[in-house]
């Protein structure tokens, strides 16, 4: 099994937490959610 590893710049992490109210550490949990639902985006013209 592949283990995900996340890293980020501390200043950017602090800025993101202040701006969005969520830490990068908490946000990464979405990638580990066993109940995640994904859908392929077939739109190519944005």
Coordinates of C-alpha atoms in Angstrom, one line a residue:
X1 CA 0.0 0.0 0.0
X2 CA 1.3 3.4 -0.9
X3 CA 1.5 5.9 2.0
X4 CA 0.8 9.5 1.2
X5 CA 3.2 12.1 2.5
X6 CA 2.3 15.8 2.6
X7 CA 4.6 18.8 3.2
X8 CA 4.1 22.5 3.0
X9 CA 5.6 25.8 3.7
X10 CA 4.9 27.0 7.3
X11 CA 4.2 30.6 6.2
X12 CA 1.8 29.5 3.5
X13 CA 0.1 27.1 5.9
X14 CA -0.4 29.9 8.4
X15 CA -1.7 32.2 5.7
X16 CA -4.1 29.6 4.5
X17 CA -5.4 28.9 8.0
X18 CA -6.1 32.6 8.6
X19 CA -7.7 33.1 5.2
X20 CA -9.9 29.9 5.0
X21 CA -10.1 28.8 8.6
X22 CA -8.7 25.3 8.0
X23 CA -5.2 24.0 8.4
X24 CA -3.4 22.1 5.7
X25 CA -3.0 19.2 8.1
X26 CA -6.8 18.9 8.5
X27 CA -7.4 19.4 4.8
X28 CA -5.2 16.5 3.8
X29 CA -7.6 14.1 5.6
X30 CA -9.9 14.3 2.6
X31 CA -7.3 12.1 0.8
X32 CA -7.6 9.4 3.5
X33 CA -11.4 9.3 3.7
X34 CA -12.6 5.7 3.1
X35 CA -16.0 7.0 2.1
X36 CA -14.7 9.4 -0.6
X37 CA -16.7 9.7 -3.8
X38 CA -14.9 10.8 -6.9
X39 CA -16.2 11.6 -10.3
X40 CA -14.2 12.0 -13.5
X41 CA -14.5 15.5 -15.0
X42 CA -14.9 15.1 -18.7
X43 CA -15.2 18.9 -19.4
X44 CA -12.0 20.0 -21.2
X45 CA -12.9 23.6 -22.2
X46 CA -12.6 25.9 -19.2

